[in-house]
Short mmCIF file of C-alpha atoms and ligand atoms in Angstrom, two decimals:
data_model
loop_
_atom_site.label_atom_id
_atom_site.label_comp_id
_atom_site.label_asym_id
_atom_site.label_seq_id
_atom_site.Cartn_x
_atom_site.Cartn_y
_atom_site.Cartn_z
CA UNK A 1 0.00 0.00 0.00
CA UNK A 2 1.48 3.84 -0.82
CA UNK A 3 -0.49 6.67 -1.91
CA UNK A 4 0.89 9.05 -4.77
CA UNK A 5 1.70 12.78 -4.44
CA UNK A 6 -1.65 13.70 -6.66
CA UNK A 7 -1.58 17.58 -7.78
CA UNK A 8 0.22 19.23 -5.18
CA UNK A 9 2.27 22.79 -5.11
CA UNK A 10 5.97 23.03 -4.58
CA UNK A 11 8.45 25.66 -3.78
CA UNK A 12 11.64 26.69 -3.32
CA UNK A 13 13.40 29.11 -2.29
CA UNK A 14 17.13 30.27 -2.39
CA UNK A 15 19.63 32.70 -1.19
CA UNK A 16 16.84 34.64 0.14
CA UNK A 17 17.47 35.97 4.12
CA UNK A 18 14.12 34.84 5.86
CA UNK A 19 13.54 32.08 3.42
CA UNK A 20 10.53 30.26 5.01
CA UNK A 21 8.54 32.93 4.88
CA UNK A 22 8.68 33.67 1.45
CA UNK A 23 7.95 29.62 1.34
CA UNK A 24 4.97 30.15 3.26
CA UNK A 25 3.69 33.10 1.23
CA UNK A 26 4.63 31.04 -1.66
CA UNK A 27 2.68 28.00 -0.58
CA UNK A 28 -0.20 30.59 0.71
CA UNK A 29 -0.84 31.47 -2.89
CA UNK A 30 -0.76 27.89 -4.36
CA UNK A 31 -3.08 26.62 -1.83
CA UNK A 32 -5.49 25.69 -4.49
CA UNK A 33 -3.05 23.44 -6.08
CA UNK A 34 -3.69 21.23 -1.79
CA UNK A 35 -5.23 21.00 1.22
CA UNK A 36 -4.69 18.64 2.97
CA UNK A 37 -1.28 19.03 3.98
CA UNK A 38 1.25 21.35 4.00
CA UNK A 39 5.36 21.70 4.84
CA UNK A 40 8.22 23.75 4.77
CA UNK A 41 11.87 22.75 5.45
CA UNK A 42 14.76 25.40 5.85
CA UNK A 43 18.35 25.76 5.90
CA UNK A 44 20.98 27.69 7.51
CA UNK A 45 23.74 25.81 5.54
CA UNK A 46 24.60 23.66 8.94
CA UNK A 47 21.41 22.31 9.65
CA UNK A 48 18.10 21.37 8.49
CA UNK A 49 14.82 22.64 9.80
CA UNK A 50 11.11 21.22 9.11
CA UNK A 51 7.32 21.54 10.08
CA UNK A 52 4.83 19.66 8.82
CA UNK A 53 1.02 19.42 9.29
CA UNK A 54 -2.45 18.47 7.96
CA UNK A 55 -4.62 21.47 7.23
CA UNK A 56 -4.08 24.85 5.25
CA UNK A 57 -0.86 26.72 4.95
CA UNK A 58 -2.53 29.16 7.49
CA UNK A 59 -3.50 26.83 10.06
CA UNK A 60 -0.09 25.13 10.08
CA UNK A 61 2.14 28.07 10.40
CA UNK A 62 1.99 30.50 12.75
CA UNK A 63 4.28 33.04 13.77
CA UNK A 64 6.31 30.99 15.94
CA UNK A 65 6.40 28.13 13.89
CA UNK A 66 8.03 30.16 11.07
CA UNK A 67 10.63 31.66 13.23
CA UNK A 68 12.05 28.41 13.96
CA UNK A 69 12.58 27.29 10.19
CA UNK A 70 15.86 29.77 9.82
CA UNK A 71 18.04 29.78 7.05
CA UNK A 72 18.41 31.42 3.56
CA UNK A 73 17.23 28.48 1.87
CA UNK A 74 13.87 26.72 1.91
CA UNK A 75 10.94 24.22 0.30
CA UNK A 76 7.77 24.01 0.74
CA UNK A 77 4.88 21.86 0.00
CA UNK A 78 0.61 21.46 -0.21
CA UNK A 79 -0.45 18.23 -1.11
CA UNK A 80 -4.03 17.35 -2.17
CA UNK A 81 -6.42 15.49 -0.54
CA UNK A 82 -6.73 11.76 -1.22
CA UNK A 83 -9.13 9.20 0.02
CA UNK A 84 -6.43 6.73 1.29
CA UNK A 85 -4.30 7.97 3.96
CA UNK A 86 -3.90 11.12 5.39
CA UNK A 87 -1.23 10.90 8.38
CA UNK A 88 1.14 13.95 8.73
CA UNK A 89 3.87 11.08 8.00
CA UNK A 90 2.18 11.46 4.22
CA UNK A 91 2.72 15.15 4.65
CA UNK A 92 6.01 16.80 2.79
CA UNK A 93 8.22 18.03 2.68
CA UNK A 94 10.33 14.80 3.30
CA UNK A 95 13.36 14.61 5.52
CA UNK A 96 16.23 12.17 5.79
CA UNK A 97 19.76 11.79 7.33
CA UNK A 98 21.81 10.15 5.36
CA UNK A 99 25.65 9.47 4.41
CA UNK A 100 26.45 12.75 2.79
CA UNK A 101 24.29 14.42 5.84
CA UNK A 102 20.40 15.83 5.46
CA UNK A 103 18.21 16.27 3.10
CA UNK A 104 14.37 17.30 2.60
CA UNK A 105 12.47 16.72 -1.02
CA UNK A 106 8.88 18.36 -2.37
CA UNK A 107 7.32 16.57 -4.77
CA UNK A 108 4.49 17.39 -7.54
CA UNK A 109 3.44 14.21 -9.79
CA UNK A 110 2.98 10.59 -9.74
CA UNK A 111 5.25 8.19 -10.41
CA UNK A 112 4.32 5.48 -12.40
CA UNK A 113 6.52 2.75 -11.42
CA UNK A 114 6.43 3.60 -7.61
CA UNK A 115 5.46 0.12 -6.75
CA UNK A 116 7.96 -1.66 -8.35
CA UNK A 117 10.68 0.25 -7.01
CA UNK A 118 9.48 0.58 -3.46
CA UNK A 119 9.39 -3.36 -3.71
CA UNK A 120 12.41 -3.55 -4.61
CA UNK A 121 14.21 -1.41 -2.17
CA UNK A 122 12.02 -3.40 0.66
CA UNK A 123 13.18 -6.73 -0.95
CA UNK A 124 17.37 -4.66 -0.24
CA UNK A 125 16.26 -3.99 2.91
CA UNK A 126 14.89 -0.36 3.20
CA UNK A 127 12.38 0.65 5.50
CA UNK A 128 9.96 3.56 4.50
CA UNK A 129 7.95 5.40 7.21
CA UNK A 130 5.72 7.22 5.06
CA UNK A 131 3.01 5.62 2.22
CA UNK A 132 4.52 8.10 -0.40
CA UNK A 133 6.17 7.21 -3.64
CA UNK A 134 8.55 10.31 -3.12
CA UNK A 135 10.30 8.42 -0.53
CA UNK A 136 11.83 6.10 -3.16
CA UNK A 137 13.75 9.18 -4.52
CA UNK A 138 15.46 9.31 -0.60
CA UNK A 139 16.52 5.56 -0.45
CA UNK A 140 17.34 5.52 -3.87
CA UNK A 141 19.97 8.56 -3.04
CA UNK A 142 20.76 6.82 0.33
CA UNK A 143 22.12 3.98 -1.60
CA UNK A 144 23.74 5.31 -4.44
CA UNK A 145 27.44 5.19 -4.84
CA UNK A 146 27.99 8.58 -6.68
CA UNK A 147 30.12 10.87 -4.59
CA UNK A 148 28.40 13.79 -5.02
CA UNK A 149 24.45 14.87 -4.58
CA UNK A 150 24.31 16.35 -7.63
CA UNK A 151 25.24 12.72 -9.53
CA UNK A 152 23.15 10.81 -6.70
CA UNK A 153 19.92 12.59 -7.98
CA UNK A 154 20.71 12.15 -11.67
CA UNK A 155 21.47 8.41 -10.85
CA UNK A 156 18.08 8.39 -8.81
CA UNK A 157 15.80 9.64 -11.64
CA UNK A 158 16.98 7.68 -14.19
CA UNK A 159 15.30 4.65 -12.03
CA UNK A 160 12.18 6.39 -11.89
CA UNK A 161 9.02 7.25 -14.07
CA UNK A 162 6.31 9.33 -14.72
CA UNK A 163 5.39 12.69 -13.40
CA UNK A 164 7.43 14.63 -11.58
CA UNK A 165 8.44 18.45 -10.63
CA UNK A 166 10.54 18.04 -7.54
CA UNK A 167 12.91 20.26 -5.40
CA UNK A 168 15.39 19.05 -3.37
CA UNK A 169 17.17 20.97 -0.52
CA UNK A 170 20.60 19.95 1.28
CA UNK A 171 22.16 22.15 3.88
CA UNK A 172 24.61 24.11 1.57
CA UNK A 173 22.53 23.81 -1.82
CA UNK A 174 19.14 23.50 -3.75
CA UNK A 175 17.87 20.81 -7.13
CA UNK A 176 15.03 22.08 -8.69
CA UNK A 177 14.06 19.15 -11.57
CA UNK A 178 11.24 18.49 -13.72
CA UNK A 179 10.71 15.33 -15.66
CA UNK A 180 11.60 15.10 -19.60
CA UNK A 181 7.79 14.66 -20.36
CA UNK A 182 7.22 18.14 -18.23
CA UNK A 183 3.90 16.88 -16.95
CA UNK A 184 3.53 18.93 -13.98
CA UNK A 185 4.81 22.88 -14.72
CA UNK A 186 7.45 24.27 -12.57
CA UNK A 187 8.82 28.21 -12.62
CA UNK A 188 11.90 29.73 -12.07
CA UNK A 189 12.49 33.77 -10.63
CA UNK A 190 14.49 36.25 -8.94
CA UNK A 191 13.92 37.38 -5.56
CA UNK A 192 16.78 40.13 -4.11
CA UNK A 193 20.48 38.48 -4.37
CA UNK A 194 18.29 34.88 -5.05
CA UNK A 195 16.20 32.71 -6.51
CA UNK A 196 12.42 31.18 -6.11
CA UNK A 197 11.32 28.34 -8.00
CA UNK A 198 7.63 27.53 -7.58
CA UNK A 199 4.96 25.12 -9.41
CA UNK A 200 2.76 28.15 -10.30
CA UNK A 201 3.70 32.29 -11.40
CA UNK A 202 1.21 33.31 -9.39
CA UNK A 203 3.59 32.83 -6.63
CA UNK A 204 6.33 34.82 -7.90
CA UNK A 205 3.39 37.85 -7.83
CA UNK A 206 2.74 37.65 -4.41
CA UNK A 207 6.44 37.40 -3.16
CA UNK A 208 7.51 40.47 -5.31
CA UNK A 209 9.77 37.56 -7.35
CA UNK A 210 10.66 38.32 -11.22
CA UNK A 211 9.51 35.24 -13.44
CA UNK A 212 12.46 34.21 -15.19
CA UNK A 213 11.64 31.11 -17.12
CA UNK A 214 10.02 27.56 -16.62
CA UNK A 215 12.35 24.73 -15.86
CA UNK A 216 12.77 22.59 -18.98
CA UNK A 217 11.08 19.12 -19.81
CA UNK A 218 14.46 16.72 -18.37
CA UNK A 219 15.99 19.71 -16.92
CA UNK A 220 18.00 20.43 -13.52
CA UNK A 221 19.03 23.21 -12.25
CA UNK A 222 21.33 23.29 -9.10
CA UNK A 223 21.60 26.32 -6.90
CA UNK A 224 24.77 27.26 -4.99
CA UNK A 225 25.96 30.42 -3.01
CA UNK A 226 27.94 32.86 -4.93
CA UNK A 227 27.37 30.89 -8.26
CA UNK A 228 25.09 31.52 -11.27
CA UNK A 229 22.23 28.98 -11.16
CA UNK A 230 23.59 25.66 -13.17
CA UNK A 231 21.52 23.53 -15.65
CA UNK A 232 21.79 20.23 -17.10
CA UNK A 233 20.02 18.95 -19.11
CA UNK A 234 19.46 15.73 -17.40
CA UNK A 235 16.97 13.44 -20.03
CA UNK A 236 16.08 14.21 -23.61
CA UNK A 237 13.06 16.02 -23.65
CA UNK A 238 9.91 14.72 -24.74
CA UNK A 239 7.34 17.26 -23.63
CA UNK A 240 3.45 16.29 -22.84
CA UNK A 241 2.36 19.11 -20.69
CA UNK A 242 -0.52 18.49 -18.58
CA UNK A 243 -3.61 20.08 -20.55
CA UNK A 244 -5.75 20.14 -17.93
CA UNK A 245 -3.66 22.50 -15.83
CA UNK A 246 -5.21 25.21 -18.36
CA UNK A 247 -8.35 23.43 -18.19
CA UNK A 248 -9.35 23.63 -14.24
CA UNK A 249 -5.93 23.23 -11.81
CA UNK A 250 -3.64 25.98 -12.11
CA UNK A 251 -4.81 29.54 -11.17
CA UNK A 252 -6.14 31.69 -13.56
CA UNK A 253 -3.64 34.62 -12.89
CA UNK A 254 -0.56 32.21 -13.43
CA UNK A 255 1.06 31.72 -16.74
CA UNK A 256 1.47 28.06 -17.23
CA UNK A 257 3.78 26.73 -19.98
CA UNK A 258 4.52 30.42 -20.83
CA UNK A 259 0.92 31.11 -21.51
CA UNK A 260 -1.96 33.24 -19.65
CA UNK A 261 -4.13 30.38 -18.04
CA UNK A 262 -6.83 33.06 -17.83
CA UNK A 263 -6.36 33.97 -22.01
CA UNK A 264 -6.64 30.44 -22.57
CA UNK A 265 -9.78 30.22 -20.67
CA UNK A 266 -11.40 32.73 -22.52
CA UNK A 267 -10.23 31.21 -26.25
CA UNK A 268 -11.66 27.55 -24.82
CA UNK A 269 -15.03 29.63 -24.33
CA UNK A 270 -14.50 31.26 -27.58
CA UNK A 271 -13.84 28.12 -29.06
CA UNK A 272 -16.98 26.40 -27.59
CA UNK A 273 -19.00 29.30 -28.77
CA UNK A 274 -18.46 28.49 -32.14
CA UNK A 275 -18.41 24.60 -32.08
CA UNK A 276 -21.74 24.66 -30.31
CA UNK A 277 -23.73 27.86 -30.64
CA UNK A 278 -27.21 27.97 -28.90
CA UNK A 279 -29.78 30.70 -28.83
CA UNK A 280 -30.16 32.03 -24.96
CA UNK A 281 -30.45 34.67 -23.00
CA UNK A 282 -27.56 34.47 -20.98
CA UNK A 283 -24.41 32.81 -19.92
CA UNK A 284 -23.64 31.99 -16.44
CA UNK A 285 -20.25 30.45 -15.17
CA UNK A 286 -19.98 27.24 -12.84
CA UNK A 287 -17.93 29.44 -9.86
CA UNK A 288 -15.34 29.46 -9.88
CA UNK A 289 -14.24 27.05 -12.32
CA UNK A 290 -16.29 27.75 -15.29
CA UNK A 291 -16.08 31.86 -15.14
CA UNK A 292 -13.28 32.49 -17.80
CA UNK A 293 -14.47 30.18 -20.63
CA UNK A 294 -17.82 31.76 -19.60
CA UNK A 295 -16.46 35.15 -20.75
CA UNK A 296 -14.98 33.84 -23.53
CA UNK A 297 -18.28 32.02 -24.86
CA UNK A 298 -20.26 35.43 -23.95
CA UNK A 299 -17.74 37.46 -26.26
CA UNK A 300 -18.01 35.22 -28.83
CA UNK A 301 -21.67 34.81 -28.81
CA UNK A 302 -22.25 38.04 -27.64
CA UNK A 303 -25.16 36.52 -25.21
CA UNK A 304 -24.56 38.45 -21.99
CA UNK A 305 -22.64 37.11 -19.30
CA UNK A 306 -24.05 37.19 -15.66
CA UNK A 307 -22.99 35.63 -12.10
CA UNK A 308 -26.05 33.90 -12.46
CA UNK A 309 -24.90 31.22 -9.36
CA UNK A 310 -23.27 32.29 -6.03
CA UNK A 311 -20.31 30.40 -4.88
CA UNK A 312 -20.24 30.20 -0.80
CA UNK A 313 -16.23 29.92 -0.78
CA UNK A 314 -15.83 28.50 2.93
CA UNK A 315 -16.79 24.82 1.60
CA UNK A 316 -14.29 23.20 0.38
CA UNK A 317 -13.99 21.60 -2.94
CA UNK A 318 -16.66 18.82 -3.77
CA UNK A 319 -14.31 16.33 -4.73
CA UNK A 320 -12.57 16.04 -0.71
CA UNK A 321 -15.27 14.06 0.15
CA UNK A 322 -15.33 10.55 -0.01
CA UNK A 323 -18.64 9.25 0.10
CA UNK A 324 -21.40 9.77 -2.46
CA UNK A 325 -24.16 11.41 0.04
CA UNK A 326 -21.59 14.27 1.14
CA UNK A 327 -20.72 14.77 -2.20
CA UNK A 328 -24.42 15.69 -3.21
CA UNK A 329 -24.87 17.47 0.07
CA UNK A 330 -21.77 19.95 -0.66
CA UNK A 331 -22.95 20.91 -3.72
CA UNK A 332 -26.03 22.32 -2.40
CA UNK A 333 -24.46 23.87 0.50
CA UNK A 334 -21.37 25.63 -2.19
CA UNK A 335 -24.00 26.92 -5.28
CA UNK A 336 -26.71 28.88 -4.90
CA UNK A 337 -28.75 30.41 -8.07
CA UNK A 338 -29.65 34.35 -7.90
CA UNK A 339 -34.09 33.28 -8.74
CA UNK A 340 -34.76 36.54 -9.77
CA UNK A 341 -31.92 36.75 -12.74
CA UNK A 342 -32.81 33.48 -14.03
CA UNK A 343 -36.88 33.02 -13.63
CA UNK A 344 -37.97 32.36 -17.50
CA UNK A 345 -34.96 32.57 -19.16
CA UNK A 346 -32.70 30.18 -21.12
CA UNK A 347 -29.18 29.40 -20.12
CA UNK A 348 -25.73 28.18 -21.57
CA UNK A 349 -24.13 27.17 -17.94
CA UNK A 350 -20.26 27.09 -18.81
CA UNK A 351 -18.24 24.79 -16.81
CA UNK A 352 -14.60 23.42 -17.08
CA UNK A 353 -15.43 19.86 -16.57
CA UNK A 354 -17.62 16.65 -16.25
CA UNK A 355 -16.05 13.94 -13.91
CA UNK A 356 -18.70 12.33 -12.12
CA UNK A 357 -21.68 14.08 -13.39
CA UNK A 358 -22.49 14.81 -10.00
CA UNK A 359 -22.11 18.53 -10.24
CA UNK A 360 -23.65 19.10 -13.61
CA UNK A 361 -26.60 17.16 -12.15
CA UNK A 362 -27.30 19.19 -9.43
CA UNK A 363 -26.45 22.55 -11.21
CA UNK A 364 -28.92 21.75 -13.73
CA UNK A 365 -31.80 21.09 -10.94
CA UNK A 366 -31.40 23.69 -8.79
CA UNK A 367 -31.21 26.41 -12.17
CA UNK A 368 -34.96 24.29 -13.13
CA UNK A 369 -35.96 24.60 -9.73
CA UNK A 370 -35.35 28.49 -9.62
CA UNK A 371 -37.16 28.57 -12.58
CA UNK A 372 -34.55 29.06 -15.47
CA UNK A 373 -36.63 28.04 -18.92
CA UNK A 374 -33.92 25.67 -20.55
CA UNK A 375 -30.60 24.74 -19.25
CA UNK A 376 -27.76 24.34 -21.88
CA UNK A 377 -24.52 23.11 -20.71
CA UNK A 378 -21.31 23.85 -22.45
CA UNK A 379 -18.24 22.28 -20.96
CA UNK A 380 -14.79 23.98 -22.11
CA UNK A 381 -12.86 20.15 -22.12
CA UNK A 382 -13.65 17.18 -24.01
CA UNK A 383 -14.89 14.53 -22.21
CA UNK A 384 -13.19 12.56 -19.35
CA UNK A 385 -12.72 9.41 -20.30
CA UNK A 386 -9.81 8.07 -18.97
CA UNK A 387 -7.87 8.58 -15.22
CA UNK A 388 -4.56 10.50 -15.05
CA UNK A 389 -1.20 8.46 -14.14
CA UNK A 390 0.41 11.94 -13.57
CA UNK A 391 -0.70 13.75 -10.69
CA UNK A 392 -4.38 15.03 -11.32
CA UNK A 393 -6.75 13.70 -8.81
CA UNK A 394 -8.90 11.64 -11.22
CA UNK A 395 -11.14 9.00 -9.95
CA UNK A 396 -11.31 5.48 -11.54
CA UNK A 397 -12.04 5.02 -15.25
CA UNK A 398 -15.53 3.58 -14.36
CA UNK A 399 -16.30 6.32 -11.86
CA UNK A 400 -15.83 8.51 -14.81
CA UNK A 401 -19.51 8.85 -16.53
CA UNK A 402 -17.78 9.98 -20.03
CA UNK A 403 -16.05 6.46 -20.35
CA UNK A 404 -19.51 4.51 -20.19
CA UNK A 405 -21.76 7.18 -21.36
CA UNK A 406 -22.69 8.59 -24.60
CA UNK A 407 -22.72 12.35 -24.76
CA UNK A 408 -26.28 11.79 -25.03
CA UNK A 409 -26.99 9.65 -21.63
CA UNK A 410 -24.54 12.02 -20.10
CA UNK A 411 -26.90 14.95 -20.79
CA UNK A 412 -29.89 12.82 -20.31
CA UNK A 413 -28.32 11.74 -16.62
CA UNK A 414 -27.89 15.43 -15.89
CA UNK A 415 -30.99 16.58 -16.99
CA UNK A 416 -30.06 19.71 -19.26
CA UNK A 417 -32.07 20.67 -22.32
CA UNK A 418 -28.95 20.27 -24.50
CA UNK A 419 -25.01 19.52 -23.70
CA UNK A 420 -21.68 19.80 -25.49
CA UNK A 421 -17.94 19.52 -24.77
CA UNK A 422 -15.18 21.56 -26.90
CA UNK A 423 -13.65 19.40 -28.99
CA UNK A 424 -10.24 17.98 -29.24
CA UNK A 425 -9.25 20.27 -32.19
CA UNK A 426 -10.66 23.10 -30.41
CA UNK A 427 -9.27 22.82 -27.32
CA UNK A 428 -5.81 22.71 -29.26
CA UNK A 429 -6.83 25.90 -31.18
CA UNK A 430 -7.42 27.49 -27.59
CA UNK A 431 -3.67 26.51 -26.08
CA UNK A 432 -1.74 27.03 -29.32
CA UNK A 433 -0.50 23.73 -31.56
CA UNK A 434 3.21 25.30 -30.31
CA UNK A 435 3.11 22.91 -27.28
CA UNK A 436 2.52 19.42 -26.50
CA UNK A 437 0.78 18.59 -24.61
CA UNK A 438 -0.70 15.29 -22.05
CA UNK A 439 -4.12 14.68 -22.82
CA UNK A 440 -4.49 11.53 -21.53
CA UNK A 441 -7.26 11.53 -19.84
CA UNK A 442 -9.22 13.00 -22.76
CA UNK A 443 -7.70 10.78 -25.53
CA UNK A 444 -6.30 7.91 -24.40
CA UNK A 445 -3.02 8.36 -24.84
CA UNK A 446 -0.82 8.33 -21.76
CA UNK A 447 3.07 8.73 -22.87
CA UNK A 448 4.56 6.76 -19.57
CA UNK A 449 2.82 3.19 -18.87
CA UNK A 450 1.07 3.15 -15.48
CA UNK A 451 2.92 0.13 -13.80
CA UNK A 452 1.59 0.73 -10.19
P1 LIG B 1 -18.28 15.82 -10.88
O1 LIG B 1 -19.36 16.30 -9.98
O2 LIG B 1 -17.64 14.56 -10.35
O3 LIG B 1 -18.71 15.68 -12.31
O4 LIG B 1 -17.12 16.91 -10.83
C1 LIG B 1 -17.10 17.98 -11.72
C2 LIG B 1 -16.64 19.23 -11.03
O5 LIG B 1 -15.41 18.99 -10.36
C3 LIG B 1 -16.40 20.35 -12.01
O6 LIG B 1 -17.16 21.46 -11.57
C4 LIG B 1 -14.94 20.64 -11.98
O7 LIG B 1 -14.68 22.01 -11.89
C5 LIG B 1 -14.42 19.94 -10.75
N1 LIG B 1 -13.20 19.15 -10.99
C6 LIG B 1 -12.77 18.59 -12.14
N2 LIG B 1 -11.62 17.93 -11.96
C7 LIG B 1 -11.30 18.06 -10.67
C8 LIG B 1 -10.21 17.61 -9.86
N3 LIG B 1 -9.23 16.87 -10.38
N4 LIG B 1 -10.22 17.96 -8.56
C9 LIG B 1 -11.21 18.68 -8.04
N5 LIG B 1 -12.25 19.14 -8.74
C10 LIG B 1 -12.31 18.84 -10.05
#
């Protein structure tokens, strides 16, 4: 039994007096990326620091807490909520002594051949105290013979696959490495005399950091006092960038890949505005997921946009909970439609996605049950057919109603008066054909085998 990392955020920070709390400001705005968990480890260049906890980045750090992680150098972590276990042990960042002395690791991804190589370390011996698959990277360092850290880690993820954006710290330096299929995105910038690397831009904003470029697909870059930052290019690239950080995960004020997740939005509602035009009187956004594609198909189909449902933000997301009555429940309690906007007229409801069906379900009744005429959903990605192997919190393929359903049953199971997805092709128009791109769980094709 281990879990996986799912989509979490990571951080690091680098020559940068105060470190941790730049970490925790860093984590603060990439909260949305987990939380269930979250960590940050310093340095001072002698010793390692770390705290660790279940619950938000505000409600594991206080004041205190933060004063005790000192150093110039720091990562951090926020890792999403999973139905298996939850321990703070399954909490990151992770921390090890070891021959060459300590060491902590944040991890973003899943890798795909965790099981095999956890079973094989057990088989040499190793014992693991936490259920992650990031933990393998730590034994797999432990044991190998390389001199250096720097070759250790390069010897380590050449036994591993699948998705991953790490960041490792040691007391004197910092690895900040992405896999050479770039699943998961990962940022570099400049903060004073240092450096900040972070899963998402919108960190860099917050932090008063300068975005200086995303780590390559296969790329490491090492981080040492008084020394430009170094890269190697550590695997060929192959890039498959994870579409579906545009779609729904990454923040809408971050540029992912290079690109404006917001702009992107908009073009996938543009997009779906001409692939499946409808006559209405207005378009409202699923909050907050649906509300730039919304813009985007109200621009294009110049059908006015309205906030025809109110988000209650203090819920958390639907998908936390585990069983199917909460589920149902939590959607109630999170959307509420405005009657007196909607009352008699037709709708295109724009949201980003279809999992389940659960949502769209209950959307659709409570919009009939405040009295909206017809109910048209649009949803700005194709449909989910298949799970993700690299780090997006997918549930199993027959969970997913797309990979049984017909479009058809799909709409009649969520009641709407008509339903459509963007396609493929359109959803390409909308990021730019510059890229490639992951789309896995849209199209079947995963690049890395799932062997766990
Ligand atoms: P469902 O009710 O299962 O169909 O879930 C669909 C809703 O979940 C949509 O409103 C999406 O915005 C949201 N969603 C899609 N993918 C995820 C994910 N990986 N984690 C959390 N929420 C998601």
């Amino acid at each position: 039994m281990f879990s996986l990392n799912e989509k979490c955020a990571v951080v690091g920070i680098f020559n940068v007096s105060n470190a941790a709390k730049y970490a925790y400001y860093s984590l603060f705005s990439l909260q949305h990326r987990g939380q269930e968990a979250a960590g940050i480890a310093s340095s001072d260049g002698e010793k390692i620091y770390i705290t660790k906890d279940r619950g938000l980045v505000t409600q594991v750090f206080d004041e205190k807490k933060l004063k005790k992680l000192i150093g110039d150098s720091a990562v951090g972590h926020t890792r999403y909520s999973t139905a298996g276990e939850d321990s703070v042990l399954d909490a990151q960042p992770i921390f090890a002594r070891y021959d060459l002395g300590q060491i902590a690791v944040v991890h973003n991804g899943n890798l795909t051949n965790a099981k095999e190589v956890r079973e094989k370390l057990i088989k040499e011996g190793a014992i693991f105290q936490t259920f992650m698959d990031t933990e393998n990277l730590i034994h797999l360092i432990a044991r190998s013979d390389k001199e250096h850290l720097y070759d250790r880690i390069i010897d380590s993820v050449k036994k591993i696959e699948g998705a991953y954006s790490m960041i490792f710290l040691s007391r004197k330096k910092m690895f900040a490495i992405r896999d050479p299929y770039g699943f998961r995105p990962l940022s570099m910038a400049k903060l004073e005399d240092g450096y900040v690397v972070a899963s998402e831009t919108c960190a860099f904003d917050l932090i008063g950091a300068e975005y200086i470029r995303d780590i390559k697909p296969g790329e490491m870059v090492v981080f040492e006092k008084d020394k430009e930052p170094r890269s190697i290019q550590v695997f060929e690239p192959n890039p498959h960038k994870c579409i579906f950080e545009y779609i729904y995960f990454a923040r809408p004020d971050s540029d992912i890949f290079g690109k404006s997740v917001y702009d992107v939005r908009v073009k996938m509602g543009r997009e779906l505005a001409k692939e499946y035009p409808v006559e209405a009187d207005m378009v409202i956004p699923v909050p907050d997921s649906g509300i730039a594609a919304a813009l985007g198909y109200s621009k294009e189909s110049g059908i006015p946009f309205e906030m025809g449902i109110v988000r209650n933000h203090y819920v958390g997301r639907t998908f936390i909970e585990p069983t199917q009555e909460i589920r149902d429940l939590k959607v109630k309690m999170k959307l509420n439609p405005i009657k007196e906007l909607i009352e008699g007229k037709r709708l295109v409801v724009i949201d980003d996605s279809i999992v389940r069906g659960t949502t769209s379900k209950k959307i659709v009744k409570i919009l009939k049950d405040a009295g909206a005429k017809e109910v048209h959903m649009r949803i700005s990605s194709p449909p989910t057919t298949g799970p993700c192997y690299y780090g997006v919190d997918t549930p199993t393929k027959d969970e997913l109603i797309a990979s049984s359903k017909t479009i058809q049953e799909i709409r009649d199971f969520i009641g709407a008066n008509s339903l459509a997805y963007i396609s493929i092709e359109g959803l390409i128009r909308s990021v730019g054909d510059d890229l490639s791109y992951c789309m896995g769980c849209f199209d079947g094709n995963y690049p890395v085998p799932n062997k766990n």
